[in-house]
Short mmCIF file of C-alpha atoms in Angstrom, two decimals:
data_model
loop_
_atom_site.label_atom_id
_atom_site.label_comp_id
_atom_site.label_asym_id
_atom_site.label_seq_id
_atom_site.Cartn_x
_atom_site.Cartn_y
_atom_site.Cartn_z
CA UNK X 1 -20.73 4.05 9.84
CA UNK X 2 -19.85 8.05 10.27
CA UNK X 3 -20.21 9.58 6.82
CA UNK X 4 -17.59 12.06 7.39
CA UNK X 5 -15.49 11.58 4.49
CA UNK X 6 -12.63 9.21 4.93
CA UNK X 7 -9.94 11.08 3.31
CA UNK X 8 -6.27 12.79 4.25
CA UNK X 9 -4.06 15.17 2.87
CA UNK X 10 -0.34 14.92 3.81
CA UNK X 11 3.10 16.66 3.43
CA UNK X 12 6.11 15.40 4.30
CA UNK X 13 9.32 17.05 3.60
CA UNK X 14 13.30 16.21 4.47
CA UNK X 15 16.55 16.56 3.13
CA UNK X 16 16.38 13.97 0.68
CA UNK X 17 12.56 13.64 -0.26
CA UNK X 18 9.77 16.23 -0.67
CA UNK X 19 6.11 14.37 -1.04
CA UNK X 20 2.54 15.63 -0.76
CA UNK X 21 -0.41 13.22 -0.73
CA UNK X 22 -4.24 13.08 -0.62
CA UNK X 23 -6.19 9.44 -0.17
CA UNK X 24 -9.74 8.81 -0.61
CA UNK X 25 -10.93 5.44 0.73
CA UNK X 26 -14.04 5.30 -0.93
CA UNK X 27 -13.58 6.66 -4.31
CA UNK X 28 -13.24 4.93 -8.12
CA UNK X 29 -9.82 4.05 -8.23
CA UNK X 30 -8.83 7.37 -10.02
CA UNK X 31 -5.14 8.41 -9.42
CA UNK X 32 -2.60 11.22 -10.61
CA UNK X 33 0.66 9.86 -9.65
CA UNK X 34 4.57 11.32 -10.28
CA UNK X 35 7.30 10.05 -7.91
CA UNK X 36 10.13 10.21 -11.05
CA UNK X 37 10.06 6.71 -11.05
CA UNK X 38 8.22 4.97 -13.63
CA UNK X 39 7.83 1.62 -12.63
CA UNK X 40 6.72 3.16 -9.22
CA UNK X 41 3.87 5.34 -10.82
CA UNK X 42 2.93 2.56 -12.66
CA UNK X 43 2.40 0.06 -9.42
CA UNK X 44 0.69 2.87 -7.73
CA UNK X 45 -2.10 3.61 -10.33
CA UNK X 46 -2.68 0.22 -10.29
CA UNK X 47 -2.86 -0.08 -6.39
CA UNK X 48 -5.38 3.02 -6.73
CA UNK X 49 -7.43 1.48 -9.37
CA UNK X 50 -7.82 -2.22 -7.72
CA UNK X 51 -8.15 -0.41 -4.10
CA UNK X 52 -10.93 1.65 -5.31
CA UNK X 53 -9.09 4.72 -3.97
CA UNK X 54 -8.51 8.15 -4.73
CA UNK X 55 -5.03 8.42 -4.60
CA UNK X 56 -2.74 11.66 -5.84
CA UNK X 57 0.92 11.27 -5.27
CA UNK X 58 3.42 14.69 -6.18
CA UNK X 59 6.91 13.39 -4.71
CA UNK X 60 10.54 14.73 -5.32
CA UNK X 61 13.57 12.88 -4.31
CA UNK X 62 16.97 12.73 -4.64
CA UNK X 63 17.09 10.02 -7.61
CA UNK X 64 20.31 10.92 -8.93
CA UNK X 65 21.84 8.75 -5.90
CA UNK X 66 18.59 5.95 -6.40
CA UNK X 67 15.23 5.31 -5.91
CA UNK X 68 15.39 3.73 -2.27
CA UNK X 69 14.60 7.15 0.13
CA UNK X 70 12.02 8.11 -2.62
CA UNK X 71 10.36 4.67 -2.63
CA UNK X 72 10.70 4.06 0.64
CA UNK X 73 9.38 8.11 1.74
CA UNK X 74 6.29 7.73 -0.40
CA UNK X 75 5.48 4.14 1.64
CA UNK X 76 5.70 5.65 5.01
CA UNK X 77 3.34 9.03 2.94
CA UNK X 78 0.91 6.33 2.00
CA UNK X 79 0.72 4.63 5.48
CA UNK X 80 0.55 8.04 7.34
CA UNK X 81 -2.58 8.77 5.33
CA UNK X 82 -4.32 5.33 5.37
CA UNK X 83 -3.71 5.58 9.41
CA UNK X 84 -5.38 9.37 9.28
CA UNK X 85 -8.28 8.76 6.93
CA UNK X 86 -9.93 5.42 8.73
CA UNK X 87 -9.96 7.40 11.96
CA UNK X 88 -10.76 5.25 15.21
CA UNK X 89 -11.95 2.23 12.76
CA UNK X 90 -15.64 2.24 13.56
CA UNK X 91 -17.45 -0.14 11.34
CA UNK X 92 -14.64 -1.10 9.02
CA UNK X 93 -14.28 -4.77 8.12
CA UNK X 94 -10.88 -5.05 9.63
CA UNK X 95 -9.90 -7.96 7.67
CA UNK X 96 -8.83 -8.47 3.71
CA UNK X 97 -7.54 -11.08 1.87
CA UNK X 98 -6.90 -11.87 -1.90
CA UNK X 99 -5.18 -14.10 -4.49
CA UNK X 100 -4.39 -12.28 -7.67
CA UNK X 101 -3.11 -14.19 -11.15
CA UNK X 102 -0.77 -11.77 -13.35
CA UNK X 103 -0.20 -14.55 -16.20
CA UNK X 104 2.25 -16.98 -14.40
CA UNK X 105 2.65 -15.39 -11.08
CA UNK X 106 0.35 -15.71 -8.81
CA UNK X 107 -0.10 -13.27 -5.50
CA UNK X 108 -1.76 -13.57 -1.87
CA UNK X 109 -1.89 -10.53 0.27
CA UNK X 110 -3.64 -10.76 3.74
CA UNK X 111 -4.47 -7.41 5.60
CA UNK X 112 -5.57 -6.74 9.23
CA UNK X 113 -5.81 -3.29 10.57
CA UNK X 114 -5.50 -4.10 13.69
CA UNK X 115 -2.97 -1.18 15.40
CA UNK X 116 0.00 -3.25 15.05
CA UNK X 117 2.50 -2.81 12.98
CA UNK X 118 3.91 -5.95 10.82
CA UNK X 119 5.34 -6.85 7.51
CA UNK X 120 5.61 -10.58 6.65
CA UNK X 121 7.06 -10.54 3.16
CA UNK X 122 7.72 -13.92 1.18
CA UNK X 123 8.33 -12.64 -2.37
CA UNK X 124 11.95 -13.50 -4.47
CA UNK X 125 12.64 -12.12 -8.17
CA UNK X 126 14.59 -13.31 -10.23
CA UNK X 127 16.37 -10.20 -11.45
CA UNK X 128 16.97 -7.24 -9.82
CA UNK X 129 15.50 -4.92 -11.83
CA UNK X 130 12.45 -3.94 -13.49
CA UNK X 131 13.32 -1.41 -15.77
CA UNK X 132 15.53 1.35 -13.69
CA UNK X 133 13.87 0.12 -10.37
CA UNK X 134 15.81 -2.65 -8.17
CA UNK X 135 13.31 -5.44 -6.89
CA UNK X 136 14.87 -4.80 -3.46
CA UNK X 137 12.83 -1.91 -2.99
CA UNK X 138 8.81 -3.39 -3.39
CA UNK X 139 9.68 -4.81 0.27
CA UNK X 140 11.17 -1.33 1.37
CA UNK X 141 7.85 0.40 0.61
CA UNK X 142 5.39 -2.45 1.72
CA UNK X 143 7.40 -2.01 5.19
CA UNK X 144 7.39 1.55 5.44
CA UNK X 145 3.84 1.88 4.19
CA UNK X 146 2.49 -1.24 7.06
CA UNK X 147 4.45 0.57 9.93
CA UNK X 148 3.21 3.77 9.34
CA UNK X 149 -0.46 2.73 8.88
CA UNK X 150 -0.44 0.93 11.67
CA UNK X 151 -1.37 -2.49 10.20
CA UNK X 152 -0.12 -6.13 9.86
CA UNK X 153 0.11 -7.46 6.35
CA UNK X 154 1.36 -10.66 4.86
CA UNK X 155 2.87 -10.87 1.43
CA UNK X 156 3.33 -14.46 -0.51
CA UNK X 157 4.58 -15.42 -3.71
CA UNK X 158 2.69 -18.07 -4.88
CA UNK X 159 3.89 -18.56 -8.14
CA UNK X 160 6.22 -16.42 -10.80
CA UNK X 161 9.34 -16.10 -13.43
CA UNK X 162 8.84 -12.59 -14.61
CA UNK X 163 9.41 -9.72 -11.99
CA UNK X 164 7.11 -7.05 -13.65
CA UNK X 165 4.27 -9.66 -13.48
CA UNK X 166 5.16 -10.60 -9.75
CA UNK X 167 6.05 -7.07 -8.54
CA UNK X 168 2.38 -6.29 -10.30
CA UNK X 169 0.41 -9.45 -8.81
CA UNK X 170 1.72 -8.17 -5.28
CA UNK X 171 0.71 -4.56 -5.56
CA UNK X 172 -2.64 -5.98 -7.15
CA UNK X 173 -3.40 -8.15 -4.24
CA UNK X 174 -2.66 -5.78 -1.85
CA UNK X 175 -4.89 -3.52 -3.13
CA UNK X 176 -7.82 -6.07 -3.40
CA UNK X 177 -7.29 -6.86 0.32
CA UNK X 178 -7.22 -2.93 1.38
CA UNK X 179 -9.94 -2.54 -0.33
CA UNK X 180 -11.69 -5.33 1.45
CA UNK X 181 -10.15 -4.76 4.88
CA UNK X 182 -11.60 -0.61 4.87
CA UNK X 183 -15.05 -1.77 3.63
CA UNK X 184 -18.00 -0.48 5.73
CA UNK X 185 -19.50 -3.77 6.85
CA UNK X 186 -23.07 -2.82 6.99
CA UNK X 187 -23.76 -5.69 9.61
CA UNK X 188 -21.26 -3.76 11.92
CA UNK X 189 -23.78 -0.59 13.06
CA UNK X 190 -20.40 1.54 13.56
CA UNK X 191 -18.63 -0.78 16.33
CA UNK X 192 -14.90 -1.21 16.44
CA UNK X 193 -14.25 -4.68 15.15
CA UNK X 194 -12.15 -5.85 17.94
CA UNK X 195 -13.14 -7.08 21.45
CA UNK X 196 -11.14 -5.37 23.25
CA UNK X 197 -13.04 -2.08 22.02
CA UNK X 198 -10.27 -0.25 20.55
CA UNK X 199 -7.51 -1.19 17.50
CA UNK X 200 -4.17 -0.10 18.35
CA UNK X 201 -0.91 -2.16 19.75
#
């Protein structure tokens, strides 16, 4: 596995969102996060801290209309800069999976990096809201964040009543799965984990 840092920096800036970024892959799960909306910093730290990332997030958006391009902006941020920091691949374990409890609900997240873009997303609340943020929009960033990274990942709702526990098991699983999926797998000796030699579409 290269040890050149697996890391990215990026800036993205349009007429309704301004966002700057920085990833680590292989830090302690140590964040700094302030997108203006709560419930959104608060699902981020905790996708940094069960990812095992360093993860800083400075965003600006136009929330006095709502939280969708802001949400939505930071996902594609956050994909942009997984795609940039894992490089051409080499040595990664490619795959991640995990199940995650949050009391009653219950969360599966499946990862592959494989270069092609997918969201399969199987979740339902049953409110839309938690707190000032509509439940509408955890799909919104999962799909902007998969496209951008270049990955296909499956979302399921296993079990659930309360939407801050299943909007938490969800970002909680997909961390545990990303944080499987970039792994250096020692057995690897560097090699691209797919047949065909490369990982793209």
């Amino acid at each position: 596995m290269d040890a050149k840092p697996r890391t990215a920096d990026i800036a993205r800036a349009t007429s309704e969102t301004e966002i700057r970024l920085s990833l680590g892959l292989d830090g302690q799960g140590d964040s700094r996060i302030a997108t203006g909306i709560g419930f959104l910093d608060h699902m981020l730290t905790a996708l940094a801290r069960h990812g095992m990332l360093s993860l800083e997030v400075e965003a600006k958006g136009d929330l006095h209309i709502d939280y969708h391009h802001t949400t939505e902006d930071v996902g594609i941020v956050l994909g942009q800069a997984l795609k940039r920091a894992l490089g051409d691949k080499r040595g990664i374990r490619r795959y991640g999976h995990a199940v995650v409890p949050m009391d009653e609900a219950l969360a599966e997240a499946a990862i592959d990096i494989s270069g092609r873009p997918f969201l399969a997303w199987s979740v339902s609340f049953p409110r839309d809201k938690v707190g000032e943020m509509d439940t509408e929009l955890f799909e919104e960033f999962f799909r902007a964040f998969a496209m951008n990274a270049g990955i296909t990942l499956h979302i399921v709702q296993r079990a659930g009543t309360n939407a801050h526990h299943i909007a938490e098991g969800v970002f909680k699983a997909v961390a545990r799965a990303l944080r499987e999926a970039v792994e250096p797998d020692p057995r690897a000796a560097g090699a691209i984990p797919s047949t065909k030699g490369v990982l793209e579409g």
